[in-house]
XYZ file of C-alpha atoms in Angstrom:
710
model
C 135.654 57.412 54.590
C 133.050 56.529 56.769
C 135.107 56.351 60.230
C 134.452 58.611 62.792
C 135.323 55.922 65.344
C 132.988 54.844 68.530
C 135.058 52.648 70.901
C 132.945 50.982 73.579
C 134.394 49.104 76.648
C 132.171 46.469 75.779
C 133.504 45.716 72.348
C 130.717 43.627 71.423
C 127.926 46.177 71.997
C 128.615 48.383 69.104
C 128.927 45.405 67.025
C 125.162 44.664 68.174
C 122.748 44.313 65.057
C 120.594 47.332 64.675
C 117.432 45.663 64.771
C 117.963 44.614 68.316
C 117.954 48.090 69.710
C 114.562 48.534 71.393
C 112.072 50.205 68.942
C 113.771 48.746 66.020
C 112.895 45.456 65.372
C 113.606 43.247 61.887
C 111.369 45.486 59.458
C 112.586 48.925 60.598
C 116.283 47.058 60.667
C 116.132 45.940 57.223
C 115.059 49.405 56.000
C 117.584 51.411 57.758
C 120.428 49.003 56.494
C 118.937 49.377 52.687
C 118.548 53.300 52.888
C 121.016 54.603 55.506
C 123.624 51.802 55.298
C 123.008 51.186 59.300
C 123.978 47.657 59.985
C 125.097 47.967 63.648
C 124.482 50.632 66.860
C 128.304 52.159 65.700
C 126.477 52.742 62.018
C 124.061 54.740 64.189
C 126.099 56.631 66.413
C 128.091 58.007 63.471
C 124.333 59.121 61.454
C 125.538 62.494 62.371
C 123.071 65.325 61.864
C 122.325 67.198 58.584
C 121.532 70.636 60.430
C 119.657 71.711 63.802
C 116.615 73.358 64.528
C 115.890 75.484 67.525
C 113.500 74.164 69.582
C 113.403 76.056 72.545
C 110.654 78.337 71.286
C 106.704 77.595 71.978
C 104.503 79.498 69.678
C 100.795 80.330 70.206
C 98.252 80.116 67.116
C 97.831 83.492 66.934
C 101.579 84.486 66.629
C 101.477 82.134 63.349
C 102.658 83.805 60.225
C 102.713 82.577 56.635
C 106.229 82.574 56.322
C 106.946 78.722 55.847
C 108.985 78.582 59.007
C 109.101 75.271 61.433
C 107.205 76.125 64.431
C 106.350 73.949 67.698
C 103.147 74.607 69.332
C 101.396 73.014 72.618
C 97.684 72.583 72.429
C 95.022 69.569 72.322
C 92.869 67.831 69.315
C 89.442 68.286 69.926
C 88.310 66.537 66.620
C 89.052 64.521 63.802
C 87.706 63.888 60.379
C 88.389 62.234 57.055
C 87.539 64.483 54.343
C 86.743 63.226 50.757
C 89.018 65.117 48.146
C 87.992 63.604 44.382
C 89.041 60.324 42.959
C 88.709 58.268 45.751
C 91.520 60.039 47.462
C 90.845 61.464 51.136
C 93.209 63.563 53.714
C 92.688 63.093 57.504
C 91.993 66.534 59.242
C 92.226 67.105 62.805
C 91.033 70.226 64.669
C 94.106 71.605 66.703
C 93.533 74.376 69.529
C 95.404 76.297 72.302
C 94.010 79.159 74.128
C 94.759 81.615 71.385
C 92.740 79.810 68.605
C 92.672 77.226 66.524
C 93.900 75.427 63.481
C 93.922 72.264 61.328
C 96.477 69.255 61.094
C 96.187 67.409 57.763
C 97.354 63.803 56.714
C 97.114 62.441 53.022
C 99.448 59.059 54.004
C 99.114 56.480 56.929
C 95.655 58.068 57.548
C 94.548 54.534 59.379
C 97.403 54.448 61.692
C 97.191 57.938 62.489
C 94.090 58.076 63.113
C 93.941 55.296 65.659
C 96.877 56.392 67.488
C 95.426 60.099 67.850
C 94.256 60.769 71.438
C 91.497 63.611 71.882
C 91.960 66.172 74.502
C 95.387 65.200 75.162
C 97.899 67.915 75.464
C 100.563 67.240 72.445
C 103.725 69.436 71.021
C 103.474 69.468 67.713
C 106.300 70.327 65.231
C 105.905 71.070 61.223
C 105.730 73.516 58.659
C 102.824 76.264 59.058
C 100.646 76.914 55.798
C 98.323 79.445 55.352
C 94.682 79.106 53.609
C 92.049 81.977 53.714
C 92.411 83.569 57.213
C 92.748 79.748 58.644
C 96.350 77.898 59.335
C 97.131 74.587 59.053
C 100.277 72.009 59.252
C 100.893 69.010 57.233
C 102.321 65.604 58.501
C 103.245 67.455 61.950
C 105.649 65.674 64.322
C 103.791 64.911 67.523
C 104.695 63.968 70.945
C 102.616 63.717 74.223
C 103.649 66.724 76.310
C 104.403 64.088 79.220
C 106.991 62.351 76.921
C 108.518 65.438 75.483
C 109.021 66.591 78.867
C 111.152 63.524 79.833
C 112.959 62.873 76.841
C 116.638 63.927 76.562
C 116.301 67.128 75.018
C 118.916 69.769 73.559
C 117.847 73.427 72.668
C 119.428 72.577 69.091
C 116.910 69.525 67.238
C 119.029 67.651 65.156
C 117.714 66.968 61.506
C 119.131 63.275 59.874
C 120.001 62.366 56.721
C 116.714 60.312 55.387
C 115.168 59.068 52.408
C 111.616 59.171 50.627
C 110.809 55.563 51.531
C 111.655 55.787 54.939
C 109.595 58.697 55.004
C 106.554 57.004 53.593
C 107.548 53.957 56.357
C 107.034 56.185 59.128
C 110.478 55.990 59.943
C 110.588 59.986 60.478
C 113.415 62.373 62.087
C 111.581 62.065 65.146
C 111.707 58.194 65.131
C 115.466 58.470 64.211
C 115.661 60.794 66.928
C 114.130 58.383 69.453
C 116.210 55.491 68.176
C 119.671 57.510 69.122
C 117.961 58.242 72.449
C 117.462 54.840 73.034
C 120.899 53.671 72.001
C 122.560 56.445 74.038
C 120.566 54.845 76.940
C 121.217 51.079 76.168
C 125.070 52.162 75.861
C 125.285 54.312 78.863
C 127.424 56.359 76.653
C 130.703 54.785 77.450
C 132.733 55.821 74.661
C 136.140 55.215 75.145
C 138.675 57.923 73.847
C 140.639 57.351 70.816
C 143.131 60.265 70.655
C 146.162 60.696 72.933
C 145.857 63.100 75.441
C 148.472 65.532 74.534
C 146.580 66.108 71.528
C 143.400 66.731 73.408
C 145.517 69.397 75.307
C 147.009 70.936 72.538
C 144.295 71.450 70.342
C 141.575 71.859 73.097
C 139.707 69.078 71.732
C 136.628 68.082 73.897
C 136.455 64.384 74.666
C 134.905 61.593 72.561
C 132.245 61.052 74.990
C 131.510 65.047 75.109
C 131.525 65.279 71.548
C 129.229 62.149 70.167
C 126.963 63.383 72.870
C 126.649 66.751 71.751
C 126.808 66.468 67.976
C 123.342 64.604 68.375
C 122.281 66.553 71.622
C 123.659 69.586 71.755
C 122.632 72.400 74.591
C 123.967 75.231 72.579
C 125.337 76.494 69.417
C 129.202 76.783 71.107
C 129.149 73.395 72.711
C 127.898 71.821 69.158
C 130.688 73.802 67.306
C 133.387 72.174 69.848
C 131.864 68.417 69.281
C 131.946 69.070 65.283
C 135.448 70.449 65.312
C 136.559 67.165 67.526
C 135.160 64.945 65.480
C 135.982 66.270 61.882
C 139.392 66.268 63.161
C 139.592 63.036 64.628
C 138.076 61.779 61.016
C 140.699 63.527 58.794
C 143.317 62.511 61.323
C 142.985 58.673 61.059
C 142.418 59.601 57.193
C 145.826 60.948 57.215
C 147.563 58.480 59.497
C 146.619 55.630 57.121
C 147.419 57.304 53.709
C 151.225 58.616 55.490
C 151.807 55.036 57.059
C 150.951 53.569 53.232
C 153.569 55.901 51.949
C 155.973 54.831 54.743
C 155.615 51.360 54.423
C 155.576 51.262 50.808
C 158.964 53.165 50.755
C 160.246 50.860 53.749
C 158.871 47.373 51.938
C 159.161 48.080 48.165
C 162.490 48.093 46.577
C 163.215 50.049 43.518
C 166.168 50.338 40.886
C 168.754 52.653 42.610
C 169.637 55.108 39.983
C 172.730 55.527 41.090
C 174.766 57.428 38.487
C 173.700 60.687 36.572
C 175.319 59.719 32.975
C 176.278 60.898 29.962
C 172.897 60.969 28.441
C 171.370 63.115 31.009
C 174.409 65.834 31.367
C 174.923 66.025 27.445
C 170.954 66.602 26.988
C 171.085 69.281 30.140
C 174.450 71.185 29.243
C 174.208 71.244 25.735
C 170.894 70.421 24.325
C 168.063 72.162 26.142
C 165.716 73.813 24.101
C 165.356 76.387 26.924
C 166.454 77.120 30.351
C 164.344 75.320 32.927
C 162.049 77.380 35.425
C 163.263 77.128 39.103
C 159.732 74.912 39.695
C 161.249 72.310 36.569
C 164.565 72.315 38.492
C 162.915 71.538 42.028
C 160.987 68.754 40.523
C 163.798 67.221 38.897
C 165.501 67.286 42.257
C 162.778 65.745 44.038
C 162.341 63.001 41.610
C 166.348 62.452 41.310
C 166.536 62.076 45.114
C 163.620 59.584 44.862
C 165.472 57.556 41.928
C 168.496 57.562 43.765
C 167.238 55.798 47.089
C 166.573 51.967 47.256
C 163.162 52.476 47.479
C 160.562 52.734 44.727
C 159.174 56.122 43.493
C 155.615 56.866 43.628
C 155.424 60.325 42.742
C 152.452 62.290 41.411
C 153.561 65.431 38.804
C 151.159 68.497 38.904
C 151.954 71.052 36.367
C 149.536 73.389 34.586
C 148.864 73.089 31.063
C 152.036 74.437 29.125
C 154.329 74.206 32.221
C 156.540 71.706 30.730
C 155.916 68.601 32.097
C 157.053 66.368 29.040
C 161.012 67.848 29.167
C 161.007 66.452 33.214
C 159.743 63.217 31.626
C 162.392 63.241 29.339
C 164.948 63.909 31.342
C 163.757 61.257 34.004
C 164.135 59.059 30.922
C 167.382 59.617 30.516
C 168.481 58.918 33.796
C 166.624 55.533 33.409
C 168.754 55.104 30.121
C 172.220 56.016 32.032
C 171.523 53.765 34.503
C 170.850 50.526 32.124
C 166.873 50.568 32.489
C 164.393 50.829 29.946
C 161.350 53.565 30.084
C 157.406 53.761 29.163
C 155.132 56.607 28.796
C 151.494 55.700 28.648
C 148.773 58.044 27.823
C 145.178 57.575 27.488
C 144.561 58.574 23.541
C 146.310 57.759 20.501
C 146.579 61.233 19.771
C 148.263 61.896 22.915
C 150.210 59.317 22.697
C 151.458 60.494 18.860
C 152.007 64.112 20.731
C 154.315 62.738 23.035
C 156.046 60.580 20.770
C 156.723 63.313 18.136
C 157.666 65.672 21.059
C 160.109 63.408 23.033
C 161.452 62.288 19.805
C 162.289 65.705 18.543
C 164.004 66.521 22.020
C 165.959 63.373 22.205
C 167.091 63.572 18.529
C 171.017 64.301 19.711
C 170.572 61.609 22.199
C 171.874 57.773 20.938
C 168.464 56.622 21.975
C 165.885 54.273 20.619
C 161.843 55.446 21.248
C 159.332 53.669 19.416
C 155.033 53.948 19.820
C 153.012 51.207 20.453
C 149.070 51.879 19.880
C 145.912 50.263 18.731
C 146.209 50.752 15.225
C 150.198 50.030 14.918
C 150.803 47.447 12.346
C 151.605 43.686 12.972
C 154.521 44.206 11.297
C 155.649 47.080 13.579
C 154.146 45.511 16.846
C 156.545 42.311 16.226
C 159.717 44.460 15.964
C 159.093 46.379 19.227
C 158.132 43.191 20.903
C 161.788 41.963 20.039
C 163.464 45.357 20.762
C 162.075 45.310 24.256
C 162.837 41.904 25.243
C 166.110 41.930 23.954
C 167.140 45.491 25.221
C 167.644 47.435 22.135
C 164.615 49.745 22.398
C 164.675 52.297 25.239
C 161.654 54.150 25.313
C 158.288 52.801 24.433
C 155.440 55.193 24.306
C 151.779 54.422 23.664
C 148.315 53.616 24.831
C 146.467 50.492 26.981
C 148.191 48.897 24.056
C 151.279 48.783 26.403
C 149.310 46.576 28.978
C 148.965 43.246 26.901
C 150.550 40.262 28.194
C 152.700 40.119 25.057
C 154.618 43.574 25.721
C 157.444 42.019 28.017
C 160.432 44.291 28.931
C 163.809 43.077 29.648
C 164.617 45.606 32.166
C 161.668 48.322 32.825
C 163.269 51.058 35.388
C 160.482 53.890 34.823
C 156.996 54.044 33.970
C 155.149 57.501 33.217
C 151.389 57.662 33.413
C 149.883 60.733 31.717
C 146.601 62.214 32.847
C 146.490 59.167 35.303
C 142.559 59.563 36.262
C 141.615 58.043 32.838
C 143.324 54.836 34.075
C 141.500 52.187 36.232
C 143.602 50.825 39.447
C 143.972 47.274 37.744
C 145.113 48.544 34.214
C 148.044 50.689 36.278
C 148.615 47.470 38.315
C 149.449 45.457 35.092
C 152.124 47.782 34.108
C 153.848 47.073 37.426
C 153.838 43.312 37.068
C 156.257 44.074 33.804
C 159.164 43.291 36.256
C 160.233 41.476 39.123
C 161.387 44.304 40.958
C 158.418 46.998 40.172
C 159.472 50.437 38.490
C 159.799 53.662 39.363
C 156.598 55.560 39.003
C 155.710 59.039 37.855
C 152.322 60.155 37.232
C 151.381 63.216 35.446
C 148.500 65.191 35.138
C 147.551 68.667 33.688
C 144.484 68.920 35.589
C 145.231 70.886 38.334
C 143.971 69.110 41.644
C 142.842 71.189 44.765
C 145.270 70.926 47.706
C 142.626 69.338 49.688
C 141.630 66.849 47.619
C 145.388 65.967 46.451
C 146.179 65.580 50.423
C 142.982 63.173 50.726
C 143.084 61.451 47.412
C 146.963 61.126 46.763
C 148.310 61.529 50.151
C 150.189 58.404 49.845
C 152.119 59.893 46.943
C 154.782 61.976 46.893
C 153.634 65.298 45.148
C 155.593 67.439 42.656
C 154.253 70.821 41.411
C 155.369 72.686 38.457
C 153.805 76.065 39.555
C 155.386 78.510 37.158
C 154.999 78.697 33.072
C 158.573 78.766 31.035
C 159.850 82.626 30.444
C 158.394 84.381 27.547
C 155.094 82.719 27.453
C 151.981 85.631 27.198
C 148.866 85.147 29.622
C 146.021 84.092 27.446
C 143.381 86.981 27.296
C 140.219 85.234 28.003
C 136.784 87.031 27.238
C 133.003 86.081 27.905
C 130.577 86.901 24.864
C 126.968 86.409 24.281
C 125.576 84.841 21.092
C 124.332 88.287 20.023
C 128.125 89.513 19.933
C 128.751 86.701 17.506
C 129.453 89.246 14.151
C 132.140 91.026 16.113
C 133.799 87.468 17.388
C 133.683 86.588 13.816
C 135.235 89.603 12.429
C 138.126 89.029 15.132
C 138.946 85.533 14.050
C 138.909 86.758 10.403
C 141.631 89.257 11.616
C 143.585 86.650 13.143
C 143.581 84.649 10.310
C 144.526 87.662 7.868
C 147.451 87.459 10.144
C 148.513 83.775 9.705
C 146.997 82.459 12.977
C 144.553 79.420 13.324
C 141.557 79.171 15.117
C 139.743 76.235 17.111
C 136.178 76.382 17.437
C 134.689 73.930 20.490
C 131.383 72.377 20.795
C 129.892 70.477 23.564
C 127.702 68.242 21.453
C 128.006 65.953 18.285
C 124.519 65.816 17.303
C 121.423 67.813 18.210
C 119.240 66.994 21.357
C 116.014 67.989 21.632
C 116.172 68.459 25.398
C 119.169 70.956 25.282
C 118.781 74.371 23.484
C 122.546 73.974 22.590
C 124.665 74.518 19.572
C 125.450 71.293 18.128
C 128.837 70.501 15.996
C 127.383 69.721 12.696
C 124.745 73.028 12.860
C 127.948 75.013 14.084
C 130.439 73.298 10.941
C 127.768 74.255 8.128
C 127.167 77.702 9.850
C 131.100 78.237 9.918
C 131.449 77.199 6.352
C 128.999 79.801 5.084
C 130.896 82.608 7.221
C 133.933 81.199 6.430
C 133.833 80.225 2.660
C 136.958 78.438 0.568
C 138.631 79.005 -1.143
C 139.584 82.129 1.236
C 138.921 79.864 4.236
C 139.451 75.807 5.028
C 137.972 74.008 7.793
C 138.733 70.788 9.561
C 136.175 68.797 11.877
C 137.109 66.441 14.634
C 134.770 64.584 16.940
C 134.714 61.366 18.813
C 132.568 59.445 16.665
C 135.291 59.344 13.413
C 137.931 56.609 13.026
C 140.887 57.066 14.625
C 142.940 57.543 10.855
C 140.299 60.011 10.156
C 140.735 62.125 12.876
C 144.255 61.626 12.854
C 144.332 62.727 9.356
C 142.206 66.161 10.009
C 144.628 66.931 13.224
C 147.596 66.551 11.335
C 145.698 68.772 8.288
C 145.284 71.507 10.816
C 148.753 70.852 12.697
C 150.544 71.343 9.291
C 148.848 74.921 8.623
C 146.486 73.442 5.411
C 143.184 74.195 7.164
C 142.418 77.738 9.378
C 139.839 76.497 11.473
C 139.247 73.198 13.411
C 135.998 72.824 14.442
C 136.048 70.257 17.432
C 134.606 68.197 20.081
C 136.588 68.101 23.410
C 138.533 65.114 22.183
C 141.267 68.161 21.318
C 141.323 68.790 25.553
C 144.169 67.068 26.320
C 147.919 67.388 24.607
C 147.423 68.875 21.219
C 150.025 71.032 20.483
C 149.969 73.499 17.651
C 151.999 76.821 18.477
C 150.429 78.768 15.629
C 147.022 78.291 16.736
C 145.944 81.717 18.743
C 142.395 81.469 19.189
C 140.198 79.158 21.088
C 136.288 79.630 20.809
C 134.204 77.565 23.203
C 130.682 77.633 22.101
C 127.865 77.021 24.708
C 130.866 77.675 27.299
C 127.778 77.507 30.253
C 127.835 73.621 29.266
C 131.561 72.548 30.315
C 133.097 72.333 33.760
C 135.584 74.992 35.178
C 138.667 71.930 34.338
C 137.567 71.280 30.910
C 137.525 75.107 30.193
C 140.902 75.248 31.457
C 142.010 72.366 29.670
C 140.408 73.597 26.313
C 142.055 76.944 27.138
C 145.210 75.377 27.192
C 145.369 74.172 23.395
C 146.559 77.754 22.682
C 148.929 80.131 24.278
C 152.046 77.650 22.965
C 153.696 79.959 20.514
C 155.237 83.494 20.757
C 152.286 85.460 19.955
C 149.226 86.882 22.042
C 146.606 84.218 22.379
C 142.938 84.570 23.157
C 139.915 82.456 24.585
C 136.560 83.240 23.791
C 133.572 82.002 25.866
C 130.290 81.919 24.014
C 127.015 81.589 26.103
C 123.420 82.454 25.382
C 121.811 85.480 27.829
C 120.523 82.709 30.320
C 123.042 81.668 32.935
C 122.760 79.759 36.183
C 124.348 81.342 38.949
C 127.109 78.863 39.015
C 127.739 79.378 35.128
C 128.592 83.057 36.235
C 130.856 82.319 38.814
C 132.716 79.928 36.081
C 132.658 82.626 33.383
C 133.926 85.214 35.642
C 136.771 83.008 37.038
C 137.993 82.165 33.686
C 138.112 85.711 32.859
C 140.225 86.813 35.960
C 142.337 83.914 35.972
C 144.791 81.525 34.107
C 145.935 80.102 37.488
C 144.929 76.345 37.306
C 145.174 75.906 41.030
C 142.941 78.616 41.602
C 140.537 77.364 39.138
C 140.606 74.102 40.685
C 139.727 75.392 44.333
C 136.411 77.486 42.821
C 135.842 74.148 40.759
C 136.049 71.990 44.119
C 133.458 74.792 45.870
C 131.200 74.828 42.969
C 131.095 70.507 42.416
C 132.284 68.981 45.353
C 134.980 66.573 45.761
C 132.782 63.511 44.260
C 132.254 65.126 40.564
C 135.709 66.456 40.366
C 137.019 62.961 41.066
C 134.647 61.243 39.007
C 132.292 58.300 39.556
C 135.355 55.909 40.313
C 136.776 57.751 42.980
C 133.782 60.104 44.469
C 133.258 57.123 46.661
C 136.720 57.588 48.216
C 135.554 61.112 49.657
C 131.989 59.863 51.582
C 133.208 61.636 54.444
C 130.813 61.171 57.518
C 130.863 64.384 59.102
C 133.971 66.795 57.608
C 133.998 68.567 54.246
C 137.015 68.916 52.136
C 135.789 72.245 50.860
C 134.502 73.959 54.065
C 137.226 71.985 56.664
C 140.260 72.535 54.250
C 141.978 74.178 57.533
C 141.085 71.212 59.769
C 142.447 68.752 57.221
C 145.775 70.566 56.889
C 145.928 70.415 60.864
C 145.211 67.047 60.937
C 147.953 65.786 58.220
C 150.650 68.143 60.128
C 150.082 66.254 63.564
C 149.631 63.063 61.462
C 152.984 63.882 60.395
C 154.904 64.805 63.382
C 153.195 61.862 65.176
C 154.899 59.336 62.658
C 157.847 61.051 62.684
C 158.601 60.484 66.563
C 156.670 57.314 66.346
C 156.391 55.334 63.521
C 154.796 52.275 64.999
C 153.004 53.831 67.444
C 154.158 51.801 70.469
C 154.936 54.740 72.829
C 152.333 54.487 75.923
C 150.412 57.367 75.023
C 149.574 56.048 71.850
C 148.330 52.452 72.815
C 144.658 53.660 72.373
C 145.865 55.054 68.799
C 147.452 52.358 67.701
C 144.647 49.903 68.823
C 142.085 51.807 66.973
C 144.952 52.139 63.874
C 144.896 48.171 63.821
C 140.905 47.938 63.965
C 141.048 49.992 60.924
C 143.388 48.591 59.334
C 141.589 45.167 59.448
C 139.004 46.087 57.270
C 138.842 45.844 53.631
C 138.495 49.740 53.120
C 140.410 51.530 55.289
C 137.647 54.086 55.226
C 134.966 51.728 57.466
C 134.632 53.294 60.882
C 134.475 50.555 63.689
C 133.441 49.973 67.193
């Protein structure tokens, strides 16, 4: 999303290739392209500083202290020498003096070029980190500027520090060089940046003009003006993202027609009135109403359903499928794993047993004979609901009239895979995307801003909150006694490990070692143990899961394959070994495997005593709260958006200046203003929106909507 926007009066000027900027040239231009993705003038304008250094103070040599801080000193070089330092290595050393004393400047790289460029007995301003050796101070690889040039340059009290790479530093493109390039750019372009936001927005939000924001982000005169520049540019970046996402949603609703589910028929009403296994929560009722409104309109539904583990998304999904059946349409539900697909099949078949409805399952291990029968029933319309894995995407799978597609844990499917499902019909089906991974609001607004979002934010009544405790390995005997007490009450236990085989690099419990020691501590015939991990054949895995589900084993030793969707109400304890190895969302998902019955359930986080600060925060958060949305916010702060969404989607959040964690209030503000603007002027045709529309069209032309434009 690199697109804080610089529009120049001469539109071609900012499209100028970067090598044409004075002081850059072909070689530096090539490096800037490869290392910082800077191709044109506009890319350089939008290279924002990471931080700022106060360059208003000048130190004397006799004021220096050994505190590793960056300082600025005025003085002269009076002597230069090359010093041998063993094995054909040398360093360049210059004696630097002012009226209070002397120090050494040292270079280990680029010595020939530096030696030739240094002038003796000429006044320089040097800047860098100071180190002390004995009674003497030195500065390695200082930034240097002749005093005359230093006075003449565009200077700010806050000196910007730009993003860089090791290769740029080694090739002489230092922060000082980038700073000079930026000054040259502002000189060549005469800082003629056009405004991109309507004047009423600037007035209402007290935003400084675009030109002032860009000058002061690079050359701020004070902390106050820097803060105003940052706010203005962050708001703009997030505002245009939200305009794009909301417009995309409006266009989709306007252009992509869906099958209108006009009636609430017998299947839905009979199930709702007579066969609901429990009363729906207010959150479930609200979500069903939102979905029914979508399904009843002429537009295709594209809705994200978020609900914490155990919040009752499955029953909402079934009721949507019953609506489809009442309106003469088929439904499908796609899950990322066979275990989860089977779970859905068993759950939905049980819930819908009272209804006159046909449900089948299709996975990689479905037998050919059954597969052929399913294909025929789908095409002749006698099959109402098909549940399955990626197998649903095969070309052979053809529906007579697919009206509703539900995708569970959608982040595990790629965009291309999902689009295959849409193409099963001439008119695309309504889409309901479900996730039990709570998504922080800031991420939901940014990643799924073009989807309508429904949230089930309360658990069914009678559910007891899972009690979570953190225990160190040294407490293991007490933990094992607790497990034996629970088993004696007829309960079952999960014990989860992060690794399958021992890793020399990581000193963590591995599954096989754990299984052996648990077998010794919980021996036959008093106890029986199942084991499940990712390297097992699907049939063996399912067999072990079934033994546990049927109550034939007391303990399930597993890796995270049981993370999603396994529902065993009698399992009351989840022990997570080496819990410091897991992310917060994974810990929360694993915890959600228990607490599904009426009994009190427990989650025990086992760790070593050596914990990083982040690990301590994760353990404390898990013990403190069961709220998945609160946990997801902490996770976002700890890991950042890229890690949370995984490699596939992390690039989406490559923001140029805004930060989704720190700037969530600005994001909400930007979204509110984008919604308000599009409600009043969806096509941005009012006179006051002309510039905005021009910028918006330019962004939309780009392959990715997040490329900034000039």
